[in-house]
Coordinates of C-alpha atoms (C1' of nucleotides) in Angstrom, one line a residue:
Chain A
X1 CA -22.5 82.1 105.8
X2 CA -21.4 82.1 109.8
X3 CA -23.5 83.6 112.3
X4 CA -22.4 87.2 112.7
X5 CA -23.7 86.7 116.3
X6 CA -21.1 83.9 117.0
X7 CA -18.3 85.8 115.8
X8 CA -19.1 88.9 117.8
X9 CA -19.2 86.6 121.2
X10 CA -16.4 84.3 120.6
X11 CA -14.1 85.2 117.6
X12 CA -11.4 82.7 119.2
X13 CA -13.8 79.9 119.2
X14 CA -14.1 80.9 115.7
X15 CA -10.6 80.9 115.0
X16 CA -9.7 78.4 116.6
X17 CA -12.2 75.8 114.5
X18 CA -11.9 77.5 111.1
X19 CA -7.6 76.9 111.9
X20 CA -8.1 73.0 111.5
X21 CA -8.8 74.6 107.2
X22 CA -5.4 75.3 107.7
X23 CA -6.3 78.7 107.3
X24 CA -5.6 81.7 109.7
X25 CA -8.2 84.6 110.2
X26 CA -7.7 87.5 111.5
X27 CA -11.8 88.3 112.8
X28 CA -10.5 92.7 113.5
X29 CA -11.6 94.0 110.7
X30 CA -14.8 92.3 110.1
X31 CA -15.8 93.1 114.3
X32 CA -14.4 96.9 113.7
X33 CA -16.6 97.1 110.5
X34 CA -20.1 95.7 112.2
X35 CA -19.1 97.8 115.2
X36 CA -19.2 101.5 112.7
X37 CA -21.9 99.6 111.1
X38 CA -24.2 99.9 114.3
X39 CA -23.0 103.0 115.5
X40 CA -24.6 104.6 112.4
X41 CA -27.6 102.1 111.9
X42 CA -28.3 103.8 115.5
X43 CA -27.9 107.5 114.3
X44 CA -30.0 106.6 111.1
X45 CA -32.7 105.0 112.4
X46 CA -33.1 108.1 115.1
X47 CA -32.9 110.8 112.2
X48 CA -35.3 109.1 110.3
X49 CA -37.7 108.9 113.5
X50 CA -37.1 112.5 114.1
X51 CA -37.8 113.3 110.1
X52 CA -41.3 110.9 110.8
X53 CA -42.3 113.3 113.3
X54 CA -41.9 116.6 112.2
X55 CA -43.9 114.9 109.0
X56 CA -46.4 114.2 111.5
X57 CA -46.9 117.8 112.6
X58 CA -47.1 119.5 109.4
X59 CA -49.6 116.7 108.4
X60 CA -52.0 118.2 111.6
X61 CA -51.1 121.8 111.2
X62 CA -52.8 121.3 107.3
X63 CA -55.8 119.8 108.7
X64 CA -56.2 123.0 111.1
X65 CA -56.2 125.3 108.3
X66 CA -54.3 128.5 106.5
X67 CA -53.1 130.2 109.4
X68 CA -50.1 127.8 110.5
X69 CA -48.5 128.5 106.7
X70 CA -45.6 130.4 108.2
X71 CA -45.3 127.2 110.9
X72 CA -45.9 124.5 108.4
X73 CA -42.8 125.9 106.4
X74 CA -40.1 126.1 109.2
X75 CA -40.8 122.6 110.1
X76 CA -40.8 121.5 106.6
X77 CA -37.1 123.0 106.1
X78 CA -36.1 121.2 109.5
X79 CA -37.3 118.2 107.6
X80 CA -35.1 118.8 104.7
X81 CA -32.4 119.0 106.9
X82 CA -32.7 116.2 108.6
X83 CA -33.3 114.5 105.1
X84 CA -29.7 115.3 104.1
X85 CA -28.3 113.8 107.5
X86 CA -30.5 110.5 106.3
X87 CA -29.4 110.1 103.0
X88 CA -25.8 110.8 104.3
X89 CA -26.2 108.2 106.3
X90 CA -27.7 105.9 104.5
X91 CA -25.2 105.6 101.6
X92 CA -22.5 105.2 104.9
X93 CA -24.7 102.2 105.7
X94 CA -24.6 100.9 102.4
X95 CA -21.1 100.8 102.7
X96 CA -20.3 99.3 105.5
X97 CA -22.8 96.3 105.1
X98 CA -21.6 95.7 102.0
X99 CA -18.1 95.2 103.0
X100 CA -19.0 93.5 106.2
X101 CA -21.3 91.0 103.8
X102 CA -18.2 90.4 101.3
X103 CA -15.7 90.0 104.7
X104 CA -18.5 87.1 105.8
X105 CA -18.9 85.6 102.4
X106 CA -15.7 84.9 102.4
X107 CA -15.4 83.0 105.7
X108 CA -15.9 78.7 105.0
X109 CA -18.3 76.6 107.3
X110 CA -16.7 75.3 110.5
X111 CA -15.6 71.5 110.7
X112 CA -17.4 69.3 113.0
X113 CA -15.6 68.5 116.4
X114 CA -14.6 64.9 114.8
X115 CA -13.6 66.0 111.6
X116 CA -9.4 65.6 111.1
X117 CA -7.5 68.8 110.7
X118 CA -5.1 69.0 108.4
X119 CA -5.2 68.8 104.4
X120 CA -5.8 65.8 102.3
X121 CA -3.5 63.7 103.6
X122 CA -4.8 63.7 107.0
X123 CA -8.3 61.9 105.3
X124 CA -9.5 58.9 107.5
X125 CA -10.6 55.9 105.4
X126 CA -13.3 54.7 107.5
X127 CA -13.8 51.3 105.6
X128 CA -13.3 49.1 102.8
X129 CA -15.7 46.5 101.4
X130 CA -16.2 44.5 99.5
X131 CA -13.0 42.4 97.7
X132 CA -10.7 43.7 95.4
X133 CA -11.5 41.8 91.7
X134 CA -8.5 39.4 91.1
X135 CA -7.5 40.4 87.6
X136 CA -4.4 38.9 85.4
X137 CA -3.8 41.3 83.1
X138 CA -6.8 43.7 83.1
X139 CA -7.7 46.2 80.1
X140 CA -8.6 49.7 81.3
X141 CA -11.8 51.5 80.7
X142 CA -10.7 53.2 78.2
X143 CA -9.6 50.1 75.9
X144 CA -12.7 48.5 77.3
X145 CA -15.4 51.3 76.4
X146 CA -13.9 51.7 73.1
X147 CA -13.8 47.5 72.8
X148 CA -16.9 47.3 73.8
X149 CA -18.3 49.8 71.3
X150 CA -19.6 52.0 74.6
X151 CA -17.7 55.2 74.1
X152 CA -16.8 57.4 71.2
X153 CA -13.7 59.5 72.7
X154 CA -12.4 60.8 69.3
X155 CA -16.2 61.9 68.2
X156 CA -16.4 63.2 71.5
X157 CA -13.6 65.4 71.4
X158 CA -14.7 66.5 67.9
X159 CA -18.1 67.2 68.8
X160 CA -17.3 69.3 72.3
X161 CA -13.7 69.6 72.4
X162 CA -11.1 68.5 74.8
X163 CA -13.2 66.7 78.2
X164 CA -16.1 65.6 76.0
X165 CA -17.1 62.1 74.7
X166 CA -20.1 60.3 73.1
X167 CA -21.7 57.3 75.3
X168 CA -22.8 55.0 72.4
X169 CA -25.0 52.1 72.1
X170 CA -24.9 49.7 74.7
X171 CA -22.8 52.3 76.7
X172 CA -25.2 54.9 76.7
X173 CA -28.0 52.1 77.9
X174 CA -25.3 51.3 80.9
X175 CA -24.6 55.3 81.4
X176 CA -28.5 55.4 81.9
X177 CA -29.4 52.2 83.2
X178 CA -26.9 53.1 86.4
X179 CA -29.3 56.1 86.3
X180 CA -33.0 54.2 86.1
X181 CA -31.1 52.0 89.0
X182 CA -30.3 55.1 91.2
X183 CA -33.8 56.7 90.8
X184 CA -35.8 53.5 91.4
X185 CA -34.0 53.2 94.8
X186 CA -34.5 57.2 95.8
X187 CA -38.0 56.8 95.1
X188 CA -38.2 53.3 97.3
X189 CA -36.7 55.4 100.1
X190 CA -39.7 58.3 99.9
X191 CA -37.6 60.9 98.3
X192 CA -39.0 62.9 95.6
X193 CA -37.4 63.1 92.7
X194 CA -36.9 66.5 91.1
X195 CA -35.3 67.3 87.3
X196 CA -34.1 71.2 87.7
X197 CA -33.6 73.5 85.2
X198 CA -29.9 73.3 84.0
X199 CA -29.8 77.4 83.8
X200 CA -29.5 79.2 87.1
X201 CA -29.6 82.4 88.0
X202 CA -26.8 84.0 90.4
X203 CA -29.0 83.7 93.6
X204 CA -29.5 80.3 93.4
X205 CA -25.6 80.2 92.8
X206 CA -24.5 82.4 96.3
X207 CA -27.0 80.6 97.9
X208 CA -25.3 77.2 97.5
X209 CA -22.0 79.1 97.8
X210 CA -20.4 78.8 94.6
X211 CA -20.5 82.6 94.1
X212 CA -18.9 84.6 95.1
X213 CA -15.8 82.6 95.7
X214 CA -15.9 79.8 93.3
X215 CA -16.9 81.4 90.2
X216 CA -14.7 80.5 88.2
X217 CA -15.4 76.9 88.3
X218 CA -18.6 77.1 86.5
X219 CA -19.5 77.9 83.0
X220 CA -21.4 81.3 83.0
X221 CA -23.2 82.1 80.3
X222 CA -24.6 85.6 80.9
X223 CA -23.0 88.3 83.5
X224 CA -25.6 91.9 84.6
X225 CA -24.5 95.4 84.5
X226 CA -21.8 95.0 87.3
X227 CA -20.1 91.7 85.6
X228 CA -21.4 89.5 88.1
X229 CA -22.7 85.8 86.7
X230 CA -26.9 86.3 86.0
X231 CA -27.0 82.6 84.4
X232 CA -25.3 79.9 84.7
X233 CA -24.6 76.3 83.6
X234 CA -25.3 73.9 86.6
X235 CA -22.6 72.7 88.2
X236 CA -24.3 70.2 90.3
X237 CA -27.7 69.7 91.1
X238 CA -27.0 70.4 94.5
X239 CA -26.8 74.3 93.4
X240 CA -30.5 74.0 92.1
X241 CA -32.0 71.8 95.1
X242 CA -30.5 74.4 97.9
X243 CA -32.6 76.9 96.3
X244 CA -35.6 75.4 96.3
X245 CA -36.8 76.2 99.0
X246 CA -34.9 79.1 99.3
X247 CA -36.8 82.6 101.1
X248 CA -39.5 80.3 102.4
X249 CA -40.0 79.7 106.2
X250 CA -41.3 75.9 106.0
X251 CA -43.5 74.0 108.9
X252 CA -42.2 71.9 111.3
X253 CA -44.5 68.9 110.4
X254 CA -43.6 69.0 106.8
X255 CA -39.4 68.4 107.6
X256 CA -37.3 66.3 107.0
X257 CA -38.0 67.4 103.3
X258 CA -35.8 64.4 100.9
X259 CA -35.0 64.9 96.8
X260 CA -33.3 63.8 94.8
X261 CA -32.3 65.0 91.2
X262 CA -30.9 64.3 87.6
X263 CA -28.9 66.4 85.9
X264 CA -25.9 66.7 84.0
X265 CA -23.3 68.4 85.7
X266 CA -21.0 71.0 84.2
X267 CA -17.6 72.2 85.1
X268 CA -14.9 74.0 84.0
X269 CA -12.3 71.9 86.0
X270 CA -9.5 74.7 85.8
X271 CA -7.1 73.1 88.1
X272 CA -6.4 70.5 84.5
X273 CA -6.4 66.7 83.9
X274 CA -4.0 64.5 86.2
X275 CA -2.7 61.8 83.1
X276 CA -4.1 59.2 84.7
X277 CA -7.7 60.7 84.6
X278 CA -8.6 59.2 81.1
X279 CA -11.4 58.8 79.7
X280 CA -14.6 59.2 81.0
X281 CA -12.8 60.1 84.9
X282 CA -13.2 63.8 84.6
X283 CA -14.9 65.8 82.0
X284 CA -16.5 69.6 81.4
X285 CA -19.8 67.2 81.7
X286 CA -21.0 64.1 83.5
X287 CA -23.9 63.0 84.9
X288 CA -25.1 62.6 88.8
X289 CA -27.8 62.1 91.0
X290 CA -27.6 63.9 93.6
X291 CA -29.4 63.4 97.1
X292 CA -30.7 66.6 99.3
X293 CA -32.6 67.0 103.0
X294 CA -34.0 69.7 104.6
X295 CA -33.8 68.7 108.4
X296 CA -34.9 69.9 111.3
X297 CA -31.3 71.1 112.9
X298 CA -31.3 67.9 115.6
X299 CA -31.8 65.7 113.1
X300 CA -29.2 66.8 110.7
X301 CA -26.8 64.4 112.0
X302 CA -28.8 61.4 111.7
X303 CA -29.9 62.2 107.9
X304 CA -26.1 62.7 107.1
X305 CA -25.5 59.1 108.5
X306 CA -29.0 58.1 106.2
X307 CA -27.5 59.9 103.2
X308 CA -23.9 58.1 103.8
X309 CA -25.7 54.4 103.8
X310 CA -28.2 55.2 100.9
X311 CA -24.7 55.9 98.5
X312 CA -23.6 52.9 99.7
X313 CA -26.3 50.3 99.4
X314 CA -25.7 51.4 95.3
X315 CA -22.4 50.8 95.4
X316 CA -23.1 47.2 97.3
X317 CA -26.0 46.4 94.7
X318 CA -23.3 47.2 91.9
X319 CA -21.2 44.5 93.7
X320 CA -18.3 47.3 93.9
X321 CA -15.2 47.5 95.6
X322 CA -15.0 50.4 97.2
X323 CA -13.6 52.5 100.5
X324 CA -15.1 55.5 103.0
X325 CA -13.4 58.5 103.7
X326 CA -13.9 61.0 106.2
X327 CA -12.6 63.9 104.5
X328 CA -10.1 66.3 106.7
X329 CA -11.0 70.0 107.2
X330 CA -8.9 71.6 104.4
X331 CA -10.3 68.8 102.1
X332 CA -13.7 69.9 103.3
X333 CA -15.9 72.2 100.4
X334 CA -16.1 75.8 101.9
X335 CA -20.5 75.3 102.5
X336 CA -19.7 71.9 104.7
X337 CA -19.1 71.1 108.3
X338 CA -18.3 67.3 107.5
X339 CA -18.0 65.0 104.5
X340 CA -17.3 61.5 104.1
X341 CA -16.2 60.1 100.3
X342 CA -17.3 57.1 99.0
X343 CA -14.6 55.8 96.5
X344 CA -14.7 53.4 93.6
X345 CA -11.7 50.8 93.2
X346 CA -10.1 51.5 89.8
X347 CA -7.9 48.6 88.6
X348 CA -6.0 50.0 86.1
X349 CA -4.8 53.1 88.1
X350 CA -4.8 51.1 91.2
X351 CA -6.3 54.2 93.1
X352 CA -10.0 54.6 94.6
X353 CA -11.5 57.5 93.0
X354 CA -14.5 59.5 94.8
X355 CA -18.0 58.8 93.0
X356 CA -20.2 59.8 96.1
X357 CA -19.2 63.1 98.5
X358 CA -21.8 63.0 101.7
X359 CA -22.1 66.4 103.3
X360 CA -23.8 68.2 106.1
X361 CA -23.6 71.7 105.7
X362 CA -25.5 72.7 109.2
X363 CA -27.1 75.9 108.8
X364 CA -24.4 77.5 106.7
X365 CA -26.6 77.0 102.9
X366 CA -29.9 77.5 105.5
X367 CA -28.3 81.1 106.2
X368 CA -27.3 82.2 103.0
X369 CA -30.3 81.3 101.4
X370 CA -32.7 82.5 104.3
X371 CA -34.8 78.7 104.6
X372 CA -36.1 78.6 107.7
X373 CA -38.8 76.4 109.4
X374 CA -41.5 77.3 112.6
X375 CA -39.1 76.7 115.7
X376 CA -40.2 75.3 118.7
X377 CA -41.3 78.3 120.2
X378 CA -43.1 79.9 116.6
X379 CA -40.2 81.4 116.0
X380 CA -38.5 81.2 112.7
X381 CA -35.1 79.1 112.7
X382 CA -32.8 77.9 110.3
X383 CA -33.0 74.7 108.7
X384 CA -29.9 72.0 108.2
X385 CA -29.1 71.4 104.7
X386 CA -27.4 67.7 103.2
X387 CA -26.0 66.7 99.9
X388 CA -25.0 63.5 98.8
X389 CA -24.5 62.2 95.6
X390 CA -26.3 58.9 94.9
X391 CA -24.3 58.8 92.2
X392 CA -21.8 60.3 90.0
X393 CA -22.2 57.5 87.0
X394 CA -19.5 58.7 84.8
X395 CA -16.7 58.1 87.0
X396 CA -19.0 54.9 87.7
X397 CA -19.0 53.5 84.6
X398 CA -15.2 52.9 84.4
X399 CA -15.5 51.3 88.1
X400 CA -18.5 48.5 86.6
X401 CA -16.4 47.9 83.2
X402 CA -13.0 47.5 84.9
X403 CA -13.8 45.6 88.0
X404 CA -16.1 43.1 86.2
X405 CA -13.9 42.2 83.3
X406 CA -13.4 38.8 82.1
X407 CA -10.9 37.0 81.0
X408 CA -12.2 36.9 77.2
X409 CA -12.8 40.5 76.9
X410 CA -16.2 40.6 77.9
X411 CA -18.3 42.3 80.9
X412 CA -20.6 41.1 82.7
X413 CA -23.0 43.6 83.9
X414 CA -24.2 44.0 87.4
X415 CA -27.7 42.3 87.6
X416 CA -29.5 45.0 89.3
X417 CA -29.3 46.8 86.2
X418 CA -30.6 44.1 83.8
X419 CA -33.9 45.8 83.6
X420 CA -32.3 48.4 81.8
X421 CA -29.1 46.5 79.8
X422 CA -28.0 43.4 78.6
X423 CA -26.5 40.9 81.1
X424 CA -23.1 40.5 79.2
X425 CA -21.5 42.9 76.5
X426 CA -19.2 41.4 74.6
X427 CA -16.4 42.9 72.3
X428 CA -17.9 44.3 69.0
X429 CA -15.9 42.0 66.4
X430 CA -17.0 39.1 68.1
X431 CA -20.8 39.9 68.6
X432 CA -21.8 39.2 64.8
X433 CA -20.9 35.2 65.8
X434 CA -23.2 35.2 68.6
Chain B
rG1 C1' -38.9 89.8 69.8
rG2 C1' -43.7 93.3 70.1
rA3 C1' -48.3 95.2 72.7
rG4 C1' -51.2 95.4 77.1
rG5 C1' -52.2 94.0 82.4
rA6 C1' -50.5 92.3 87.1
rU7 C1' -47.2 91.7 91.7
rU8 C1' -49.9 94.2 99.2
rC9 C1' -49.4 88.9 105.6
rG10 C1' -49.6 81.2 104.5
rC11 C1' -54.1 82.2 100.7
rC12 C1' -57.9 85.9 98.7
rU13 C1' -58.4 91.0 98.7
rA14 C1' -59.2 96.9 100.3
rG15 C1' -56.2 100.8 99.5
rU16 C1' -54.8 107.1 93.7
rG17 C1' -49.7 111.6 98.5
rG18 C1' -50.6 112.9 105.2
rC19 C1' -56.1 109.7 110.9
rC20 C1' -52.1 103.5 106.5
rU21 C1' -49.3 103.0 113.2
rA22 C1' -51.7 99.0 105.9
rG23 C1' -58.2 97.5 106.6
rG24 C1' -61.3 93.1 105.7
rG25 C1' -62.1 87.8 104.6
rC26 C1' -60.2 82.7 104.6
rG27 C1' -56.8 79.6 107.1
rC28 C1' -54.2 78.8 111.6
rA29 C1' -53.4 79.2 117.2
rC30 C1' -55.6 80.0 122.0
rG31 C1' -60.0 80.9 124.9
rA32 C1' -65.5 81.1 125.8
rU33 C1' -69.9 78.3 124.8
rU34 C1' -70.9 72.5 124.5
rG35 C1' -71.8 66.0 127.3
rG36 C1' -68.5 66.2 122.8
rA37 C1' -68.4 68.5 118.1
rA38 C1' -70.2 71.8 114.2
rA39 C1' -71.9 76.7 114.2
rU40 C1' -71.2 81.2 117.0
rC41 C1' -68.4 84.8 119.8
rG42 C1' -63.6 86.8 121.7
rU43 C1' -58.2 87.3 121.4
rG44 C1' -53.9 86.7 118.6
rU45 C1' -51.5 85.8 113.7
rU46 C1' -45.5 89.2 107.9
rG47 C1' -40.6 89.1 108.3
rG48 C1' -36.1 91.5 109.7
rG49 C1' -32.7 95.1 112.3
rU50 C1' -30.7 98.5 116.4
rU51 C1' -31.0 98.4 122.0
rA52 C1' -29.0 96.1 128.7
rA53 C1' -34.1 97.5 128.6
rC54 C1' -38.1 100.8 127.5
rA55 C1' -38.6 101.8 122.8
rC56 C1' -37.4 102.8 118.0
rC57 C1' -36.3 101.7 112.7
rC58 C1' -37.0 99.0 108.2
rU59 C1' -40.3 95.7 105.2
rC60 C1' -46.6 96.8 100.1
rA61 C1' -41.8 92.2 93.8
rG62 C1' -36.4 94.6 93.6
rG63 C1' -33.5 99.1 92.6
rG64 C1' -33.5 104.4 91.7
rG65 C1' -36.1 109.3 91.7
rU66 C1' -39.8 113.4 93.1
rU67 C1' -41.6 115.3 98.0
rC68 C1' -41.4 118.0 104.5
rA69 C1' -44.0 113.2 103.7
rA70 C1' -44.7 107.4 98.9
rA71 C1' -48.3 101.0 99.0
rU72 C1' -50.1 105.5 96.3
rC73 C1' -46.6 109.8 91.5
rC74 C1' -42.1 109.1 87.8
rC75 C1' -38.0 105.9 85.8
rC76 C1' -35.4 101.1 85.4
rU77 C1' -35.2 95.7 86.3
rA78 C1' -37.3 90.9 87.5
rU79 C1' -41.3 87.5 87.5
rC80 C1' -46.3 86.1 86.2
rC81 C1' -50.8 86.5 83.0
rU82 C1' -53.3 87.8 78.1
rC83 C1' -52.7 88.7 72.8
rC84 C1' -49.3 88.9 68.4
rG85 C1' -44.8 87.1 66.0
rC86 C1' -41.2 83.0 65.9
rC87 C1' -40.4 78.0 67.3
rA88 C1' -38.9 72.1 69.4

RNA sequence: GGAGGAUUCGCCUAGUGGCCUAGGGCGCACGAUUGGAAAUCGUGUUGGGUUAACACCCUCAGGGGUUCAAAUCCCCUAUCCUCCGCCA
C-alpha cells in the first residue's frame, strides 16, 4: 500500500512514477473520496464528543439526587438525538473508508529511480557468468530425468493431474540435496531458518499483496461469509514470512531481522504452459527457498544488493551458467520497487529461465501489514521488507542435468552437493554393469 | 467434533453500567542520590486518527446489539488453555 499522505501532497509525483508500469492513474477520485471522508470523520468525532458530555451531566445530576429527574430526562433525549446523527455518520464513514481502502489496494508500489520503464522487453541484463557448456548434441531434461530414472512425468500426471510429477530415487536425492545445499549456506550467513505453515489465512495473504488483486493465482481452499479466501494454499513462502512479524512494532537493535524458509510452493499458473516449458519448468507445485529481511528503511538498499549476491554465490557453487536481470517497471510484481532476476542457462531451449527474483519492496508489505520498528525519535516507523529466492530448485534441476551432461549419457553432479547425492548418475540400463 | 475457561499497555495483573480521563507491579527511559554501582526516591512509558494550532476522537481479541452512557450486560466470530472423542 502507498502512503495516503504522499498522494494527497503530490499526486503528479505519483503519477508520474507509477506511469513507467505503463499504467495511467487518474488519483480524483481516490483524493475527492479521502476529502468527504474527513469532512465527516470531523462531524463525527464532534457529535460523539457532544453525546460524551451530556453523558457526563446526567451521570452528576444522579449522584445529586431525585430532584433533577425532570432535567436528567431532557438531556438524556438530546443524547438520543445526537446518537442518531452518530450512527448516521458512522455507517457514512464506513463507506467511504472502505472504498478509499479498495481505490489504495489497488494502486502497485512505485519503481525505484533506476529501474527501466517500459514492459518486459525493456529488462536490463546486468551480467552473464560463467561459460556457456559446449554441448554436441545435448538431451533435454526431460529425456534426461526420465533416462536417468529421476522423474516419473506419466505417474505424476496420474497422481496430481496435468503440472504434477514424481521426483524418484536419485532425483528426489538431487531435488533435496539442492535443498540441504541452499539451507546450509543461509544458516552460514546468520539467517534463521523458518518452515511455515503451508495453510494461510487471508491476512497473511493482503499483507503480502496477493489479495485482493491476485487471487486468483493461488489455490484457496476455504472462502468466509462474504466469499473472500479464509485459507489458502501457499504460494510462496514469501506470503508466510511477510507476516510474521506482521502487527508488531519491533526494536531498533533487534533489525536487520534475516530468514529464510522451505516450502513447497503452489500455483494455479492460469496464464497456461508455453510448449517449451516441459517438464519440471512450471508446475501447480515446486519447491523454493526463499530469503526475507526486515531492515531498518536506510539499509534496505544494501540488504537488497546482500540478497542479490547470496542467490548468486548458489548458482556459482552449482558451477551454472547463468545471467542478471534488472527487471523493468511493468515486469516488476505489484508489492516491489525493484527486482533483479537471476536466470539459469537452459540448453535445450536455448533461453535463460528465472530461478531467483531479488526484490525490495520499501515500505509497501511494511504498510499493509502494519510492521513497524522504534524510529529514531521513539516514534514508530515502518520497516523495509526483501524477498529473494535462494532458490527455486525445480526449475534448477533441469539447469544442473542439462548443462552438466556428458557425452555418454551420464551427469555429473555438482560437488557441493555430494554430501547429499552421488557424484555421477548414470543412465538406468547401464547401472546394473557398474 | 463435544463441554468448560480465558483474551485489558513490551510482560504480569486490578477492574460486574457513570469520579475508568482504565489503577498497580515488573521491565524500559530520563533525573536525583553515589567516588562508581546496587538499593532507594522522583518523572515518563499503548497504538492510531482528525486539526494550521489549541484541542478533540477512537483503541480493553474482532464484529454486531442493548443503553443517555459499555472493559463491564447480550449475541456471533477468532485464537489460546483444560477435559472428552477421533487420529498421524
Amino acid at each position: 500500500m502507498l502512503d495516503l499522505n504522499d498522494i494527497r501532497r503530490d499526486p503528479d509525483r505519483i503519477r508520474t512514477a507509477l506511469a513507467k508500469r505503463e499504467i495511467e492513474i487518474d488519483f480524483g477520485e481516490l483524493l475527492s473520496v479521502d476529502e468527504d471522508y474527513r469532512k465527516n470523520q470531523q462531524a463525527l468525532e464532534q457529535s460523539r464528543a457532544e453525546r460524551k458530555g451530556i453523558s457526563g451531566q446526567i451521570s452528576q445530576l444522579r449522584r445529586a439526587g431525585e430532584s433533577a429527574a425532570q432535567e436528567i430526562e431532557q438531556l438524556r433525549s438530546r443524547s438520543q438525538a445526537v446518537g442518531e446523527r452518530i450512527a448516521e455518520r458512522e455507517s457514512r464513514a464506513g463507506e467511504l473508508s472502505a472504498a478509499r481502502q479498495s481505490l489504495l489496494d489497488a494502486l502497485p508500489n512505485l519503481p525505484d529511480d533506476d529501474v527501466p520503464a517500459g514492459g518486459k522487453d525493456a529488462n536490463q541484463v546486468l551480467r552473464v557468468v560463467g561459460d556457456r557448456p559446449d554441448l554436441d548434441a545435448p538431451l533435454d531434461h526431460v529425456q534426461l530425468a526420465e533416462g536417468l530414472g529421476l522423474v516419473d512425468y506419466k505417474r505424476g500426471a496420474k497422481l496430481g493431474g496435468n503440472g504434477s510429477w514424481i521426483y524418484t530415487g536419485v532425483g528426489a536425492q538431487l531435488e533435496w540435496a539442492l535443498l540441504n545445499y541452499f539451507v546450509q549456506t543461509h544458516l552460514r550467513d546468520g539467517y534463521t531458518f523458518v518452515l511455515p505453515p503451508h495453510l494461510l489465512t487471508g491476512d497473511s495473504g493482503y499483507a503480502a499483496g496477493q489479495f485482493p488483486k491476485f487471487a486468483e493465482d493461488v489455490y484457496v481452499v476455504e472462502e468466509d461469509e462474504q466469499g473472500k479466501p479464509s485459507k489458502f494454499l501457499i504460494p510462496t513462502s514469501e506470503t508466510a514470512l511477510v507476516s510474521i512479524h506482521r502487527d508488531e512494532i519491533l526494536r531498533a537493535e533487534e533489525l536487520p531481522r534475516k530468514y529464510f524458509a522451505y516450502s513447497p510452493c503452489y500455483r494455479k499458473e492460469i496464464g497456461g504452459y508455453r510448449t517449451y516449458e516441459r517438464g519440471t519448468l512450471r508446475g501447480h507445485q515446486f519447491n523454493k527457498v526463499e530469503m526475507f529481511q526486515f531492515t531498518r528503511p536506510e539499509d534496505s538498499l544494501a540488504a537488497h544488493e546482500e540478497m542479490l549476491e547470496k542467490a548468486e554465490e548458489l548458482m556459482r557453487g552449482l558451477g551454472l551458467h547463468y545471467r542478471v536481470s534488472l527487471l523493468a517497471a511493468g515486469d516488476t510484481s505489484a508489492s516491489m520497487t525493484k527486482t533483479f532476476d537471476v536466470e539459469a542457462w537452459i540448453p535445450s531451449i536455448g533461453q535463460y529461465l528465472e530461478v531467483s527474483s531479488v526484490s525490495n519492496s520499501r515500505d509497501y508489505q511494511a504498510r499493509r501489514a502494519r510492521i513497524r520498528y522504534r524510529g529514531p525519535e521513539g516514534k514508530p516507523a515502518l520497516v523495509h521488507t526483501l524477498n529473494g529466492s535462494g532458490l527455486a530448485t525445480s526449475r534448477l534441476l533441469p539447469a544442473v542435468l542439462e548443462q552438466n551432461q556428458q557425452a555418454d549419457g551420464s551427469v555429473l553432479v555438482p560437488e557441493v552437493l555430494h554430501a547429499w547425492a552421488p557424484a555421477r548418475i548414470s543412465p538406468v540400463a547401464t547401472r546394473t554393469g557398474h
